[in-house]
Amino acid sequence: AGTLIIIGVVLFSYKMKYDSLLNDFENTAQKKQSHLGDEIQLCTNCIETLTVYGNGYFENNAAPTSDLYSNFTYNAANNSYNLDKINDITNEKSMGNITGIGEIPTETEKRNEIILALQYYQFFSKYYDEIKDFAWIYYISENDFLSLYPWVDSSDFAYKKDLKQSPYYVLARPENNPSRANVWTPVYMDQVGKGLMVTLSAPIYDVDEFKGVVSIDLTNSRMEELIESDYDGYLLDIQNGIIATDTAYKCSEEPLNLKNVLKLSDSEMEKWKNARVNTLVSVKSYYIYKSDFQNAPWVLVMAVPKYRIIMDAFLFTIPVLLICLLLAYSVLQNRLLKRENDVRKKAEETIREIATTDQLTGLRNRH
């Protein structure tokens, strides 16, 4: 019975600790999802403000002007224009650079759009100062120019037509985004050397005429901070590419895929993909918690190896087992001592009987 009690106590302790570890894992995953959700909402608010301002700008019939327009320089060597002249420290902090193909626009439509790009800097600089996670904020026009913040000299980076073939532009175009919604790109490598990133883009319209795309780039460094925990975290894009991770893979310079990182089969990938969000599932040798986001087509996957839960729970029960064994040993010792005392008392009674009673007649002897 004692052995059964010890086994029962140890198993109960193991089960309680095991459940507690899984509960801690779920709670951590939920907190990380909440923190990331706040960050995504912040980005969404910024891009929606830029979209409203841009669309409203074209709806206003007043002819805009800007004193900064005189700072444009035409480069005849490569038939392009830029704002490289704005290169003093004060303006670099509050201004970006505008680079485009061809001569400096003088026709009203293109000129007005460039003035919008100049006016955007009041938002770009404010957001960039307040939100340190933004890598770049920019506007790409159908009229072949780029307004990029923070400021970069045109010799380091300038507008090229192939920018309009990039995901952050293509996905926002009318044919791919008829609802004019905000769109997130899959993870990709930044062309200016800031590493892996994703982009939130939104189209700008003059009523029904598509004018261009305003975008915010986010590097994965901040998102890695947000998902960092004692567990393995993976923030996935719409193609299951890893946007950010707090594992050793975060040092990678190439986009990674969850299937390859966790070495999951097709059926195992389908199992977690089809699992309900905010649900703990068992996949292969992992426990996985999956959650999604309201304003981004992303999935946060938190994973913990099963052996880790098992080992931590087992290590927790070792002291309990030792205590139980010590208690059992103590009880056994007490029983042995009691048995020895009983034997001794019985022997004493026998000796006393022999000493006071004649063994043959049963009568009390002279002694």
Short mmCIF file of C-alpha atoms in Angstrom, two decimals:
data_model
loop_
_atom_site.label_atom_id
_atom_site.label_comp_id
_atom_site.label_asym_id
_atom_site.label_seq_id
_atom_site.Cartn_x
_atom_site.Cartn_y
_atom_site.Cartn_z
CA ALA A 1 0.00 0.00 0.00
CA GLY A 2 2.85 2.38 0.84
CA THR A 3 4.50 1.71 -2.50
CA LEU A 4 1.25 2.43 -4.32
CA ILE A 5 0.85 5.70 -2.40
CA ILE A 6 4.41 6.77 -3.37
CA ILE A 7 3.79 5.92 -7.02
CA GLY A 8 0.50 7.80 -6.92
CA VAL A 9 2.07 10.92 -5.36
CA VAL A 10 4.96 10.92 -7.87
CA LEU A 11 2.65 10.47 -10.86
CA PHE A 12 0.31 13.17 -9.57
CA SER A 13 3.24 15.59 -9.12
CA TYR A 14 4.56 14.76 -12.58
CA LYS A 15 1.15 15.32 -14.17
CA MET A 16 0.62 18.62 -12.32
CA LYS A 17 4.03 19.93 -13.40
CA TYR A 18 3.54 18.70 -16.97
CA ASP A 19 0.22 20.53 -17.23
CA SER A 20 1.73 23.62 -15.60
CA LEU A 21 4.55 23.70 -18.18
CA LEU A 22 2.10 23.40 -21.06
CA ASN A 23 -0.03 26.14 -19.52
CA ASP A 24 3.01 28.41 -19.22
CA PHE A 25 3.84 27.68 -22.85
CA GLU A 26 0.32 28.64 -23.96
CA ASN A 27 0.31 31.81 -21.85
CA THR A 28 3.67 32.88 -23.30
CA ALA A 29 2.41 32.31 -26.84
CA GLN A 30 -0.71 34.38 -26.14
CA LYS A 31 1.36 37.26 -24.73
CA LYS A 32 3.64 37.26 -27.76
CA GLN A 33 0.64 37.27 -30.06
CA SER A 34 -0.77 40.26 -28.18
CA HIS A 35 2.51 42.23 -28.38
CA LEU A 36 2.85 41.56 -32.09
CA GLY A 37 -0.79 42.44 -32.64
CA ASP A 38 -0.20 45.85 -31.06
CA GLU A 39 2.80 46.43 -33.34
CA ILE A 40 0.82 45.43 -36.44
CA GLN A 41 -2.02 47.73 -35.42
CA LEU A 42 0.44 50.59 -35.08
CA CYS A 43 1.76 50.01 -38.61
CA THR A 44 -1.79 49.72 -39.94
CA ASN A 45 -2.76 53.04 -38.35
CA CYS A 46 0.25 54.75 -39.95
CA ILE A 47 -0.39 53.40 -43.45
CA GLU A 48 -4.09 54.20 -43.24
CA THR A 49 -3.29 57.80 -42.28
CA LEU A 50 -0.97 58.10 -45.27
CA THR A 51 -3.63 56.58 -47.53
CA VAL A 52 -6.36 58.92 -46.36
CA TYR A 53 -4.07 61.92 -46.73
CA GLY A 54 -2.93 60.88 -50.21
CA ASN A 55 -6.41 60.18 -51.54
CA GLY A 56 -7.71 63.40 -50.01
CA TYR A 57 -4.83 65.34 -51.50
CA PHE A 58 -5.92 64.49 -55.05
CA GLU A 59 -9.58 65.15 -54.28
CA ASN A 60 -8.65 68.72 -53.29
CA ASN A 61 -8.66 70.88 -56.43
CA ALA A 62 -6.41 73.59 -54.97
CA ALA A 63 -3.06 73.91 -56.75
CA PRO A 64 -0.37 72.95 -54.20
CA THR A 65 3.05 74.61 -54.07
CA SER A 66 6.34 73.86 -52.34
CA ASP A 67 9.50 75.93 -51.87
CA LEU A 68 11.49 72.68 -51.92
CA TYR A 69 10.75 72.12 -55.59
CA SER A 70 13.62 74.41 -56.56
CA ASN A 71 16.07 72.00 -54.93
CA PHE A 72 15.62 69.33 -57.61
CA THR A 73 18.65 68.65 -59.79
CA TYR A 74 18.62 67.11 -63.25
CA ASN A 75 21.35 64.60 -64.10
CA ALA A 76 21.77 64.58 -67.87
CA ALA A 77 24.26 61.70 -67.75
CA ASN A 78 21.61 59.19 -66.77
CA ASN A 79 18.49 61.24 -67.58
CA SER A 80 17.25 61.43 -64.01
CA TYR A 81 16.42 63.96 -61.30
CA ASN A 82 16.96 63.96 -57.54
CA LEU A 83 16.86 65.95 -54.30
CA ASP A 84 20.52 65.37 -53.45
CA LYS A 85 20.88 69.09 -52.86
CA ILE A 86 19.01 68.65 -49.56
CA ASN A 87 22.02 67.21 -47.81
CA ASP A 88 22.55 69.31 -44.68
CA ILE A 89 22.06 67.60 -41.33
CA THR A 90 18.82 69.39 -40.42
CA ASN A 91 17.05 68.60 -43.66
CA GLU A 92 18.32 65.02 -43.78
CA LYS A 93 16.50 64.35 -40.51
CA SER A 94 13.23 65.83 -41.69
CA MET A 95 13.45 65.05 -45.41
CA GLY A 96 13.92 62.07 -47.65
CA ASN A 97 15.14 61.95 -51.21
CA ILE A 98 13.06 61.94 -54.38
CA THR A 99 14.59 60.34 -57.45
CA GLY A 100 12.95 59.83 -60.81
CA ILE A 101 13.48 59.10 -64.48
CA GLY A 102 13.57 61.88 -67.05
CA GLU A 103 13.67 65.64 -66.64
CA ILE A 104 12.28 67.46 -63.60
CA PRO A 105 8.48 67.36 -64.12
CA THR A 106 6.91 70.66 -65.02
CA GLU A 107 3.46 69.55 -66.15
CA THR A 108 0.80 70.13 -63.51
CA GLU A 109 -0.25 66.52 -62.86
CA LYS A 110 3.23 65.14 -62.24
CA ARG A 111 4.33 68.25 -60.39
CA ASN A 112 1.35 68.03 -58.03
CA GLU A 113 2.12 64.39 -57.30
CA ILE A 114 5.71 65.20 -56.42
CA ILE A 115 4.48 67.91 -54.08
CA LEU A 116 2.36 65.23 -52.40
CA ALA A 117 5.55 63.22 -51.95
CA LEU A 118 7.21 66.26 -50.39
CA GLN A 119 4.27 66.82 -48.06
CA TYR A 120 4.40 63.17 -47.04
CA TYR A 121 7.73 63.83 -45.28
CA GLN A 122 5.94 65.52 -42.40
CA PHE A 123 4.36 62.11 -41.71
CA PHE A 124 7.38 60.02 -42.65
CA SER A 125 9.73 61.81 -40.27
CA LYS A 126 7.19 61.76 -37.43
CA TYR A 127 6.48 58.04 -37.76
CA TYR A 128 10.14 57.18 -38.18
CA ASP A 129 11.09 59.05 -34.99
CA GLU A 130 8.25 57.61 -32.94
CA ILE A 131 8.45 54.04 -34.22
CA LYS A 132 12.02 52.81 -34.31
CA ASP A 133 11.06 49.59 -36.06
CA PHE A 134 10.48 51.14 -39.48
CA ALA A 135 13.33 50.55 -41.92
CA TRP A 136 12.00 52.68 -44.78
CA ILE A 137 8.88 54.68 -45.57
CA TYR A 138 8.34 55.57 -49.22
CA TYR A 139 6.04 56.39 -52.09
CA ILE A 140 6.48 54.90 -55.57
CA SER A 141 4.62 56.61 -58.39
CA GLU A 142 3.22 55.28 -61.64
CA ASN A 143 4.94 58.35 -63.08
CA ASP A 144 8.31 56.75 -62.42
CA PHE A 145 9.69 58.39 -59.30
CA LEU A 146 10.51 57.26 -55.77
CA SER A 147 10.18 59.29 -52.58
CA LEU A 148 12.28 57.51 -49.94
CA TYR A 149 12.69 58.23 -46.21
CA PRO A 150 15.13 58.45 -44.49
CA TRP A 151 17.34 60.38 -46.90
CA VAL A 152 19.73 58.38 -49.12
CA ASP A 153 21.98 59.92 -51.75
CA SER A 154 20.92 59.05 -55.30
CA SER A 155 24.37 57.59 -55.94
CA ASP A 156 23.62 54.95 -53.30
CA PHE A 157 20.02 54.23 -54.26
CA ALA A 158 17.72 55.74 -56.85
CA TYR A 159 14.49 54.95 -58.62
CA LYS A 160 14.55 52.19 -61.22
CA LYS A 161 11.66 50.91 -63.26
CA ASP A 162 12.07 47.41 -61.84
CA LEU A 163 10.90 48.73 -58.44
CA LYS A 164 7.40 48.59 -59.89
CA GLN A 165 7.92 44.83 -60.33
CA SER A 166 8.61 44.37 -56.62
CA PRO A 167 5.99 42.65 -54.42
CA TYR A 168 5.32 45.79 -52.37
CA TYR A 169 4.17 47.53 -55.55
CA VAL A 170 2.70 44.70 -57.61
CA LEU A 171 0.46 43.40 -54.82
CA ALA A 172 -1.09 46.85 -54.33
CA ARG A 173 -1.86 47.49 -58.01
CA PRO A 174 -5.54 47.62 -59.08
CA GLU A 175 -5.46 44.29 -60.95
CA ASN A 176 -4.18 42.50 -57.85
CA ASN A 177 -5.95 44.63 -55.26
CA PRO A 178 -9.33 45.80 -56.62
CA SER A 179 -10.62 46.43 -53.10
CA ARG A 180 -7.79 48.97 -52.49
CA ALA A 181 -6.93 47.27 -49.22
CA ASN A 182 -3.66 47.38 -47.31
CA VAL A 183 -1.41 44.49 -48.37
CA TRP A 184 1.52 42.75 -46.72
CA THR A 185 4.34 41.24 -48.74
CA PRO A 186 6.05 37.91 -48.11
CA VAL A 187 9.45 38.16 -46.45
CA TYR A 188 12.28 39.32 -48.75
CA MET A 189 15.83 40.73 -48.68
CA ASP A 190 16.16 44.51 -48.61
CA GLN A 191 17.87 46.02 -51.64
CA VAL A 192 19.68 48.64 -49.54
CA GLY A 193 21.24 46.20 -47.11
CA LYS A 194 18.93 46.25 -44.08
CA GLY A 195 18.40 42.49 -44.14
CA LEU A 196 15.19 40.47 -44.21
CA MET A 197 11.99 42.47 -44.05
CA VAL A 198 8.31 42.66 -44.90
CA THR A 199 6.35 45.58 -46.29
CA LEU A 200 2.90 46.99 -45.65
CA SER A 201 1.65 48.82 -48.76
CA ALA A 202 -1.46 50.73 -49.75
CA PRO A 203 -2.54 52.16 -53.13
CA ILE A 204 -3.11 55.88 -53.65
CA TYR A 205 -5.85 57.01 -56.04
CA ASP A 206 -7.03 60.21 -57.65
CA VAL A 207 -10.71 59.18 -57.48
CA ASP A 208 -10.47 56.10 -59.73
CA GLU A 209 -7.05 56.75 -61.26
CA PHE A 210 -4.27 54.68 -59.71
CA LYS A 211 -1.39 57.01 -58.84
CA GLY A 212 1.09 54.93 -56.88
CA VAL A 213 1.83 53.00 -53.70
CA VAL A 214 2.85 54.17 -50.23
CA SER A 215 4.77 51.62 -48.19
CA ILE A 216 6.33 50.93 -44.80
CA ASP A 217 9.21 48.45 -44.48
CA LEU A 218 9.73 46.49 -41.28
CA THR A 219 12.93 44.58 -40.62
CA ASN A 220 12.67 41.35 -38.68
CA SER A 221 14.93 42.58 -35.85
CA ARG A 222 12.13 44.25 -33.87
CA MET A 223 9.76 41.35 -34.43
CA GLU A 224 12.44 38.99 -33.20
CA GLU A 225 12.55 41.00 -29.99
CA LEU A 226 8.77 40.81 -29.65
CA ILE A 227 8.64 37.01 -29.98
CA GLU A 228 11.74 36.29 -27.93
CA SER A 229 11.01 33.88 -25.08
CA ASP A 230 12.18 30.63 -23.52
CA TYR A 231 10.45 28.82 -26.38
CA ASP A 232 11.01 28.70 -30.13
CA GLY A 233 9.00 31.37 -31.92
CA TYR A 234 8.37 31.69 -35.66
CA LEU A 235 6.44 34.50 -37.32
CA LEU A 236 5.28 33.26 -40.73
CA ASP A 237 4.14 35.13 -43.82
CA ILE A 238 1.39 34.07 -46.23
CA GLN A 239 3.74 31.54 -47.86
CA ASN A 240 4.91 30.04 -44.55
CA GLY A 241 8.22 31.85 -44.94
CA ILE A 242 9.81 32.82 -41.63
CA ILE A 243 9.63 36.59 -41.18
CA ALA A 244 11.27 36.48 -37.78
CA THR A 245 12.42 33.89 -35.26
CA ASP A 246 14.09 33.94 -31.86
CA THR A 247 16.03 30.73 -32.58
CA ALA A 248 19.54 30.31 -33.97
CA TYR A 249 18.06 30.68 -37.44
CA LYS A 250 17.56 34.42 -36.87
CA CYS A 251 21.15 34.91 -38.06
CA SER A 252 20.22 33.63 -41.49
CA GLU A 253 20.50 36.01 -44.41
CA GLU A 254 18.07 34.07 -46.58
CA PRO A 255 14.32 33.55 -46.17
CA LEU A 256 13.55 30.29 -44.36
CA ASN A 257 10.53 27.99 -44.37
CA LEU A 258 9.00 26.44 -41.25
CA LYS A 259 8.72 23.03 -42.89
CA ASN A 260 12.46 22.87 -43.49
CA VAL A 261 13.45 24.33 -40.12
CA LEU A 262 11.33 21.91 -38.07
CA LYS A 263 11.84 19.08 -40.59
CA LEU A 264 8.11 18.45 -40.92
CA SER A 265 6.53 16.17 -43.49
CA ASP A 266 3.73 17.36 -45.77
CA SER A 267 1.13 15.63 -43.60
CA GLU A 268 2.56 17.19 -40.43
CA MET A 269 2.52 20.63 -42.03
CA GLU A 270 -1.11 20.11 -43.00
CA LYS A 271 -1.94 19.08 -39.44
CA TRP A 272 -0.81 22.35 -37.87
CA LYS A 273 -2.06 24.45 -40.79
CA ASN A 274 -5.54 22.99 -40.39
CA ALA A 275 -5.50 23.27 -36.62
CA ARG A 276 -7.67 25.94 -35.06
CA VAL A 277 -5.93 29.15 -34.05
CA ASN A 278 -5.13 29.70 -30.37
CA THR A 279 -4.96 25.95 -29.95
CA LEU A 280 -2.18 23.71 -28.67
CA VAL A 281 -1.45 20.83 -31.04
CA SER A 282 1.01 17.95 -31.05
CA VAL A 283 3.03 17.74 -34.25
CA LYS A 284 5.84 15.23 -34.59
CA SER A 285 8.20 15.78 -31.64
CA TYR A 286 6.83 19.26 -30.85
CA TYR A 287 3.99 20.96 -29.09
CA ILE A 288 2.93 23.86 -31.30
CA TYR A 289 0.70 26.82 -30.51
CA LYS A 290 -0.67 28.72 -33.48
CA SER A 291 -2.23 32.19 -33.47
CA ASP A 292 -3.12 34.73 -36.17
CA PHE A 293 -3.61 38.49 -36.44
CA GLN A 294 -6.50 40.74 -37.37
CA ASN A 295 -4.56 43.18 -39.55
CA ALA A 296 -1.92 40.95 -41.13
CA PRO A 297 -2.05 37.60 -42.96
CA TRP A 298 0.56 36.16 -40.65
CA VAL A 299 0.72 33.26 -38.27
CA LEU A 300 2.71 33.11 -35.06
CA VAL A 301 3.92 29.62 -34.28
CA MET A 302 5.41 28.89 -30.87
CA ALA A 303 7.06 25.49 -30.58
CA VAL A 304 8.57 23.51 -27.74
CA PRO A 305 10.12 20.03 -28.05
CA LYS A 306 8.11 17.40 -26.18
CA TYR A 307 11.23 15.98 -24.58
CA ARG A 308 11.82 19.34 -22.90
CA ILE A 309 8.40 19.31 -21.23
CA ILE A 310 8.91 15.67 -20.25
CA MET A 311 12.40 16.25 -18.84
CA ASP A 312 11.41 19.41 -16.94
CA ALA A 313 8.43 17.63 -15.42
CA PHE A 314 10.59 14.62 -14.55
CA LEU A 315 13.28 16.78 -12.93
CA PHE A 316 10.57 18.47 -10.89
CA THR A 317 9.36 15.11 -9.56
CA ILE A 318 12.82 13.91 -8.47
CA PRO A 319 12.74 15.88 -5.17
CA VAL A 320 9.18 14.67 -4.60
CA LEU A 321 10.32 11.10 -5.19
CA LEU A 322 13.26 11.52 -2.80
CA ILE A 323 11.02 12.99 -0.10
CA CYS A 324 8.58 10.12 -0.54
CA LEU A 325 11.42 7.58 -0.31
CA LEU A 326 12.76 9.26 2.82
CA LEU A 327 9.31 9.23 4.38
CA ALA A 328 8.88 5.59 3.39
CA TYR A 329 12.30 4.77 4.83
CA SER A 330 11.39 6.58 8.04
CA VAL A 331 8.10 4.67 8.31
CA LEU A 332 9.93 1.38 7.65
CA GLN A 333 12.53 2.19 10.31
CA ASN A 334 9.80 2.97 12.83
CA ARG A 335 8.11 -0.33 12.02
CA LEU A 336 11.39 -2.23 12.44
CA LEU A 337 12.07 -0.48 15.75
CA LYS A 338 8.55 -1.25 16.94
CA ARG A 339 8.99 -4.89 15.93
CA GLU A 340 12.31 -5.09 17.79
CA ASN A 341 10.70 -3.48 20.86
CA ASP A 342 7.86 -6.00 20.73
CA VAL A 343 10.33 -8.91 20.50
CA ARG A 344 12.39 -7.48 23.36
CA LYS A 345 9.33 -6.96 25.55
CA LYS A 346 8.15 -10.51 24.84
CA ALA A 347 11.61 -11.86 25.71
CA GLU A 348 11.63 -9.86 28.95
CA GLU A 349 8.22 -11.25 29.89
CA THR A 350 9.45 -14.78 29.18
CA ILE A 351 12.57 -14.24 31.28
CA ARG A 352 10.44 -12.75 34.06
CA GLU A 353 8.11 -15.77 33.90
CA ILE A 354 11.03 -18.17 34.09
CA ALA A 355 12.51 -16.28 37.01
CA THR A 356 9.34 -16.23 39.13
CA THR A 357 7.58 -19.49 38.18
CA ASP A 358 8.58 -23.13 38.56
CA GLN A 359 8.57 -24.53 35.01
CA LEU A 360 7.53 -28.01 36.17
CA THR A 361 4.69 -27.26 38.61
CA GLY A 362 3.74 -23.81 37.44
CA LEU A 363 3.89 -22.61 41.02
CA ARG A 364 5.76 -19.50 42.07
CA ASN A 365 9.26 -20.53 43.23
CA ARG A 366 11.10 -19.42 46.36
CA HIS A 367 13.14 -16.82 44.45
#
